[in-house]
Coordinates of C-alpha atoms in Angstrom, one line a residue:
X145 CA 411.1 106.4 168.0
X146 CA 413.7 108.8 167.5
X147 CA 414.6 108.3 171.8
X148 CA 415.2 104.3 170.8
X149 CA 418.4 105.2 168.6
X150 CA 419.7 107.5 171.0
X151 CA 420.5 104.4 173.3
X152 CA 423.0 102.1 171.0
X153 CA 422.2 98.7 173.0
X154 CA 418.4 99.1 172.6
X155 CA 419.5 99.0 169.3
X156 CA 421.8 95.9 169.4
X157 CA 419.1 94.0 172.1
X158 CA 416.4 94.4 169.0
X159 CA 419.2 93.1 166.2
X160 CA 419.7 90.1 168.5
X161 CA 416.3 89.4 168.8
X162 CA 415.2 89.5 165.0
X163 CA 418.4 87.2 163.8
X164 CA 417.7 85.2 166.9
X165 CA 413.8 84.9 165.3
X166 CA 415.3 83.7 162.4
X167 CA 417.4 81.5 163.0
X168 CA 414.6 79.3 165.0
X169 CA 411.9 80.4 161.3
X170 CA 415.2 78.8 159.4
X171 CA 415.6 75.8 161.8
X172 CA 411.9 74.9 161.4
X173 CA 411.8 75.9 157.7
X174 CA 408.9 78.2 158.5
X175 CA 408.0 81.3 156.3
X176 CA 409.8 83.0 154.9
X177 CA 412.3 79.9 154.8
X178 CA 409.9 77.4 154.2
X179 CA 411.3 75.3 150.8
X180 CA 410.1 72.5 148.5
X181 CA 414.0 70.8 149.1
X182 CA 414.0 67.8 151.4
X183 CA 417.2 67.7 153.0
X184 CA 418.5 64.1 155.6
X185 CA 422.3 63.3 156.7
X186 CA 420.7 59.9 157.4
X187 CA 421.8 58.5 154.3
X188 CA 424.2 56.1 153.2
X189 CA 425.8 55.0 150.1
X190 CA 424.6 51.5 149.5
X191 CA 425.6 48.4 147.4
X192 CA 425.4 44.6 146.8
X193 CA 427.9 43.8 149.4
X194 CA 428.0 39.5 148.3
X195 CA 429.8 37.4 151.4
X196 CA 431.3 34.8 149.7
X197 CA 430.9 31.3 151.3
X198 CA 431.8 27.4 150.3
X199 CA 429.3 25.0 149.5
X200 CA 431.3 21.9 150.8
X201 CA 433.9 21.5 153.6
X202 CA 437.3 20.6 153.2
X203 CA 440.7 21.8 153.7
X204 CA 441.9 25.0 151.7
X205 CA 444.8 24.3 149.1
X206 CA 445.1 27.6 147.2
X207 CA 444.3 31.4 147.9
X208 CA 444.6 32.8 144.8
X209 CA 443.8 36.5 145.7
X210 CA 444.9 39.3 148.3
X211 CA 442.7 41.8 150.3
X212 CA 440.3 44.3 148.2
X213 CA 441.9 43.2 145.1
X214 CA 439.7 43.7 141.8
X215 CA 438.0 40.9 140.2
X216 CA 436.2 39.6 137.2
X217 CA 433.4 37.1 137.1
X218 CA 434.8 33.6 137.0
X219 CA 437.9 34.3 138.6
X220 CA 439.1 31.5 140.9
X221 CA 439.7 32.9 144.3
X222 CA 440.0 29.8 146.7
X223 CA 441.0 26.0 146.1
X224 CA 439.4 23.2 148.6
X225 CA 441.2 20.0 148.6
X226 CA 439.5 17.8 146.2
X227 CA 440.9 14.8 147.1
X228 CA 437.9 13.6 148.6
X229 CA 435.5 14.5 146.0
X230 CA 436.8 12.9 143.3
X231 CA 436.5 9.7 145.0
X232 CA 433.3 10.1 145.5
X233 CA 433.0 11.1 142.0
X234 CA 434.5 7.5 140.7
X235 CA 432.2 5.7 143.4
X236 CA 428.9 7.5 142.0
X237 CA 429.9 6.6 138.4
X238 CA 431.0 3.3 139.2
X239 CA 427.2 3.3 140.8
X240 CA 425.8 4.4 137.5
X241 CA 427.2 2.0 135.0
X242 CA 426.6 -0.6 137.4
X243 CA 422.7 0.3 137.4
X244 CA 422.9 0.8 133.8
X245 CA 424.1 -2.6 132.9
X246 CA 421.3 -3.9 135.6
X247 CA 419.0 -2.4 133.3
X248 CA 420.2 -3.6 130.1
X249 CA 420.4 -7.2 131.7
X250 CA 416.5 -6.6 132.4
X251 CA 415.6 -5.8 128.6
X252 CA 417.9 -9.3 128.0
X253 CA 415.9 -11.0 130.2
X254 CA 412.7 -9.7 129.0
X255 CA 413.3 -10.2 125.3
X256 CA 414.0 -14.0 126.5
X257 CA 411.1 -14.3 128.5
X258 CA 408.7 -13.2 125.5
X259 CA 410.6 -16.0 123.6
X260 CA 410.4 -18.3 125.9
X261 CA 406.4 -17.5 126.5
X262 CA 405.9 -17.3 122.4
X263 CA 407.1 -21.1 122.3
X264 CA 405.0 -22.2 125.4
X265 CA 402.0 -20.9 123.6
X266 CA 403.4 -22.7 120.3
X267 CA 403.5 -25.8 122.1
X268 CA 399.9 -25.2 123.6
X269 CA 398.7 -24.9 120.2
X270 CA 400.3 -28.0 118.6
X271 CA 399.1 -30.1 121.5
X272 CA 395.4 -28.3 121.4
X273 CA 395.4 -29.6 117.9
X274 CA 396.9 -33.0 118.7
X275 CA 393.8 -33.2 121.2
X276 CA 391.3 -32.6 118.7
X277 CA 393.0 -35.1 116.3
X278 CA 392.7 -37.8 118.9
X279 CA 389.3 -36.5 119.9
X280 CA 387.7 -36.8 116.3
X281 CA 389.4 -40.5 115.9
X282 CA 387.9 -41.7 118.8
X283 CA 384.5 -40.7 118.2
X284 CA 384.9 -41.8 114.6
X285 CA 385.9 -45.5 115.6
X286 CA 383.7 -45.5 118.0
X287 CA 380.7 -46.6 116.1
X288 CA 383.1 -49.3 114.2
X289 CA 384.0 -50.4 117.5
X290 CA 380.5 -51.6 118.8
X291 CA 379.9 -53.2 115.1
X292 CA 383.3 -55.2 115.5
X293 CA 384.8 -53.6 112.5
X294 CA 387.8 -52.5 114.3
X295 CA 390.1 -54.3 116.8
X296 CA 389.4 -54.0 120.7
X297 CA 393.7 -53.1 120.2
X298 CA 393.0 -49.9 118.2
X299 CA 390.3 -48.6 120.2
X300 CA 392.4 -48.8 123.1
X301 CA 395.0 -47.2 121.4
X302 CA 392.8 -44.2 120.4
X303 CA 392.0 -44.1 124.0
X304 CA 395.3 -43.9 125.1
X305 CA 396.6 -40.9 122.7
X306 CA 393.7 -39.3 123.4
X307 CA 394.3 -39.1 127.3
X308 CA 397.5 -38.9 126.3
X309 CA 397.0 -35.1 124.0
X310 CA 394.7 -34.2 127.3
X311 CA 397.5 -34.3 129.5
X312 CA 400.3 -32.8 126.7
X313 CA 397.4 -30.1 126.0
X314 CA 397.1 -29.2 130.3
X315 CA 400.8 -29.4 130.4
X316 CA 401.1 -26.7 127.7
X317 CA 398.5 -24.3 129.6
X318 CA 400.6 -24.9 132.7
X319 CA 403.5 -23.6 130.8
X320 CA 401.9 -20.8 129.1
X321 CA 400.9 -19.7 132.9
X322 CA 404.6 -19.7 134.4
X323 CA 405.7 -17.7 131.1
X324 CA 403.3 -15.4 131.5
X325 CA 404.2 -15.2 135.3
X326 CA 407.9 -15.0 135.3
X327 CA 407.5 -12.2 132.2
X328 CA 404.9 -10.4 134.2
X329 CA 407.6 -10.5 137.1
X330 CA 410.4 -9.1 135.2
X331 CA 408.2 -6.4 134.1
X332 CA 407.8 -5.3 137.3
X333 CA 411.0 -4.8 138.4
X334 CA 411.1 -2.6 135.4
X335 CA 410.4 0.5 137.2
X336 CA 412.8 0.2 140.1
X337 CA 415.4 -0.6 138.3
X338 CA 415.1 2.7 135.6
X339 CA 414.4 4.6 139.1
X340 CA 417.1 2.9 140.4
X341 CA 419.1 4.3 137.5
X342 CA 418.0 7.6 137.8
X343 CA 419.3 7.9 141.5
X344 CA 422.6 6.8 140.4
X345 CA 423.0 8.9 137.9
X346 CA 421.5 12.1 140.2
X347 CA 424.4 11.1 142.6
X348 CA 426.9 11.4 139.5
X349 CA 425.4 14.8 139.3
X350 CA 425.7 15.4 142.7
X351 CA 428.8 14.4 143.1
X352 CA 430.0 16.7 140.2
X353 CA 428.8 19.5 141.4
X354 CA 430.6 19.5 144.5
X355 CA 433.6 18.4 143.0
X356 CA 433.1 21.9 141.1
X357 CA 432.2 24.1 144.2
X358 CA 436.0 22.7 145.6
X359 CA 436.8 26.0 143.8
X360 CA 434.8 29.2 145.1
X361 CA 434.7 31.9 141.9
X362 CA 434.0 35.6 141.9
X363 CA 429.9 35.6 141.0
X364 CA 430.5 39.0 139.6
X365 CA 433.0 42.0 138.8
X366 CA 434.0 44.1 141.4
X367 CA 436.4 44.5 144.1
X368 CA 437.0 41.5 146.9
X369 CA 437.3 43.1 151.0
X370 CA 439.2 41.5 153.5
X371 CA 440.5 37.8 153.0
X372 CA 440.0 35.7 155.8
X373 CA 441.3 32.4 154.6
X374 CA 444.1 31.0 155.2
X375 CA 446.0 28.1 153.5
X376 CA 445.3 24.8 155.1
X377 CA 442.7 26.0 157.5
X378 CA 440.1 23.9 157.6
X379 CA 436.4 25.3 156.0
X380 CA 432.8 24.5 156.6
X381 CA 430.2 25.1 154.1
X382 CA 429.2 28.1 154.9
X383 CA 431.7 29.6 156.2
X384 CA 432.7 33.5 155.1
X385 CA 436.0 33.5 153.1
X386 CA 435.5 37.3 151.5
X387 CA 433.2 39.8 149.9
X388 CA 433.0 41.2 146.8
X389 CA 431.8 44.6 145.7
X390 CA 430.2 45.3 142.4
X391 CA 430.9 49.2 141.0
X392 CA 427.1 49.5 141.1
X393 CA 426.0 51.6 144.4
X394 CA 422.9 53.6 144.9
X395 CA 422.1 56.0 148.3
X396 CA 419.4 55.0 150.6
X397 CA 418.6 58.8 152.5
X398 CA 416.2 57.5 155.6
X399 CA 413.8 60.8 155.6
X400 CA 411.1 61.8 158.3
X401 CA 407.5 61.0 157.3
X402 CA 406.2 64.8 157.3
X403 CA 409.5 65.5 154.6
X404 CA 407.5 63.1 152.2
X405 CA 404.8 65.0 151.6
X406 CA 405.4 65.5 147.3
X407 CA 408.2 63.2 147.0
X408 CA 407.7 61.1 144.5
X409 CA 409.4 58.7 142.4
X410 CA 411.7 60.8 139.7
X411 CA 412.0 63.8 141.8
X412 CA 415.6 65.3 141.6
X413 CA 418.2 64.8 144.2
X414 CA 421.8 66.1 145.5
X415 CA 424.0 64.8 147.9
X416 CA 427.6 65.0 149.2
X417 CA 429.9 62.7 150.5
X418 CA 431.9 63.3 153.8
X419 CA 434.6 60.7 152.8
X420 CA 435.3 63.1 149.7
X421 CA 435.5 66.2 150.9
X422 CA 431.6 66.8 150.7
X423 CA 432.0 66.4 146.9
X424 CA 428.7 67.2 145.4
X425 CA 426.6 64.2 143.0
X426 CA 423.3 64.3 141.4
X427 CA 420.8 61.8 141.3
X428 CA 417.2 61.0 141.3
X429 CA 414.5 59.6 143.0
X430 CA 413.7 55.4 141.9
X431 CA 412.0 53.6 144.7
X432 CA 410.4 54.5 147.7
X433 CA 409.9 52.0 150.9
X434 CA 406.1 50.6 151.4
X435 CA 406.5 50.9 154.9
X436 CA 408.6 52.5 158.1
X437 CA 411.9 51.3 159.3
X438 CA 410.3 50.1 162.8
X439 CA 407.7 48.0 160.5
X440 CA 410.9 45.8 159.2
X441 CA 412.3 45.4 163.1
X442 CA 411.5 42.0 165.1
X443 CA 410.8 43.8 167.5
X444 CA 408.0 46.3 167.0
X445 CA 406.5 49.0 169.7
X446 CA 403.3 48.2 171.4
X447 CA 401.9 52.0 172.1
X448 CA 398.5 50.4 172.8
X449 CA 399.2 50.4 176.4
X450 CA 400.8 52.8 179.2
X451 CA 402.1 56.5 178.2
X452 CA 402.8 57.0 174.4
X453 CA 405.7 59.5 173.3
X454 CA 405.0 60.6 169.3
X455 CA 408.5 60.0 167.6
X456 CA 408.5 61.1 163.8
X457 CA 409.1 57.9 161.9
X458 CA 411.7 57.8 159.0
X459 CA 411.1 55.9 155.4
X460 CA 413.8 54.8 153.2
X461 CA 414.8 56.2 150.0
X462 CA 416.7 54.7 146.8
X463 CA 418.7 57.0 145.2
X464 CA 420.0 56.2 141.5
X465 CA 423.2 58.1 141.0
X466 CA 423.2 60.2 137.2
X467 CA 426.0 58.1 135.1
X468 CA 429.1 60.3 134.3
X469 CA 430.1 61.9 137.8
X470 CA 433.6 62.4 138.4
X471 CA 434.6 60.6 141.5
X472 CA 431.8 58.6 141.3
X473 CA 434.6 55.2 141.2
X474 CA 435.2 56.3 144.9
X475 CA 432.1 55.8 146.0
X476 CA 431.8 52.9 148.5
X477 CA 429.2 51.2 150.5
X478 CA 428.9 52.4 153.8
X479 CA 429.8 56.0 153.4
X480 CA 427.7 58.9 155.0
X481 CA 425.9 61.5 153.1
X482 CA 423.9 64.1 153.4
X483 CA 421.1 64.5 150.7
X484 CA 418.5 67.0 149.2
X485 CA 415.4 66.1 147.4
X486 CA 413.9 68.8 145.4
X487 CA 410.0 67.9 145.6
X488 CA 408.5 70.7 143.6
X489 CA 410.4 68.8 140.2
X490 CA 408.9 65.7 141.3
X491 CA 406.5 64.3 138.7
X492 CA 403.0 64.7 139.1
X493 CA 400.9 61.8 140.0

């Protein structure tokens, strides 16, 4: 032993080698540097990014805002030409009232036909009971008749109004039947013509509402991105005008599946941002994905055939940021970070 430190570079050869052994037990966290942190730079700060889109197509008449300006819900931010809708607006209501009166003119015409049908069966009745009149006084003279009692004329004449009541009392029940008919007949259109109604007025409604999307409106507060509307360019639905930002952001840290092992949801976390000078933030641990990122691609891997290469998968984190932190109004979606999990203060399960 004492020969080894006689020779300075035996000594310097065995230094190298121990820090060298080190460094690779600290690269692969083995003992003595295994720890309970999980540490990823595959993280990103993370927010509800909203591309802001009309829902009708028209010409634009008014950009009321500038690039990455701060908004509140409700704010106008573009004007479509509304020309066009409004138009169609008058035509739909125009539609409506028309249909309405339809309608009305069918309770009109149904209240009349009930009269009308309530006097028919009036008249049935009245000549039903001039029938039986007739009826009774020709049988009754009948008898009188055969003795010679009455006239030859008079029976006749009995004969006569009672055919006569016969054919008022079948004309009455024809009557009654085309009342009845024609009533039955308005009644039906009844039902088309309150649908009818109902389409008229959901075309008012209709017709409203895109009268009201001719103005596109912040959906929430935050901060707009780049405007790429211009005034008089012609829009689609659909087509992307801006974004807006809300102040709410979260982390998603994209760890491998052997760091998981403990992480749970609560557990504490760290991380810095590059864009701020690696400026430290605390968090904790809210949601953690069901599955792998390659689970979510459209494309999956199909290792059930040829040579198969292991690669460590990686599962997403969600990150709540602790209220509170300064800088924590810099923060903006998109921006890297690198993020610790401490997995021994993670709630027990």
């Amino acid at each position: 032993m004492k020969n080894i430190f006689r020779y300075p570079s035996i000594i310097v050869v065995l230094c190298l080698g121990i820090i060298g052994v080190m460094i690779v037990l600290y690269s692969w966290q083995l003992f003595p540097f295994n720890s309970r942190v999980e540490s990823t730079d595959n993280a990103y700060i993370r927010g509800n990014v909203t591309l802001l889109s009309p829902q009708v197509s028209g010409y634009i008449t008014g950009v009321k805002v500038q690039d990455f300006m701060p908004v509140k819900k409700g704010d106008v931010l573009f004007e479509i030409d509304d020309s066009t809708y409004r138009q169609e607006l008058l035509q739909a209501e125009a539609a409506a009232a028309q249909a309405q009166v339809t309608l009305q003119n069918f309770e009109q015409n149904r209240a009349s036909g009930a009269a009308s049908l309530q006097l028919v069966e009036a008249e049935l009745q009245s000549a039903q009971a001039t029938q039986s009149k007739a009826s009774i006084d020709t049988r009754r003279n009948g008898p009188l008749l055969q003795k010679g009692l009455v006239s030859k004329t008079t029976g006749d004449e009995l004969q006569a109004a009672l055919l006569t009541a016969e054919a008022n009392v079948a004309k009455a029940r024809a009557s009654v039947n085309i009342a009845r008919q024609s009533l039955a007949l308005v009644e039906a259109n009844k039902a088309s013509l309150a649908a009818a109604l109902k389409a008229a007025q959901a075309k008012v409604e209709v017709a409203q509402i895109n009268l009201q999307h001719t103005q596109i409106v912040a959906p929430s507060d935050g901060q707009l991105g780049e405007i790429s509307a211009r005034m008089g360019q012609y829009v689609s639905a659909g087509t992307q005008l801006t974004s807006v930002t809300p102040k709410q952001v979260w982390v998603t840290a994209n760890f491998k599946e052997r760091q998981l092992a403990g992480m749970a949801v609560g557990a504490p976390a760290s991380f810095t941002v590059d864009a701020l000078n690696d400026h430290p933030f605390t968090g904790h641990v809210v949601r953690i994905s069901p599955a792998a990122g390659s689970e979510f691609s459209v494309l999956k891997a199909d290792n059930a055939t040829g040579n198969f290469t292991k690669i460590s998968q990686r599962i997403a984190v969600r990150i709540e940021l602790e209220p509170d932190q300064a800088q924590s109004d810099q923060l903006r979606p998109g921006m890297s970070t690198v993020v610790s999990v401490d997995t021994s203060k993670a709630p027990k399960i």
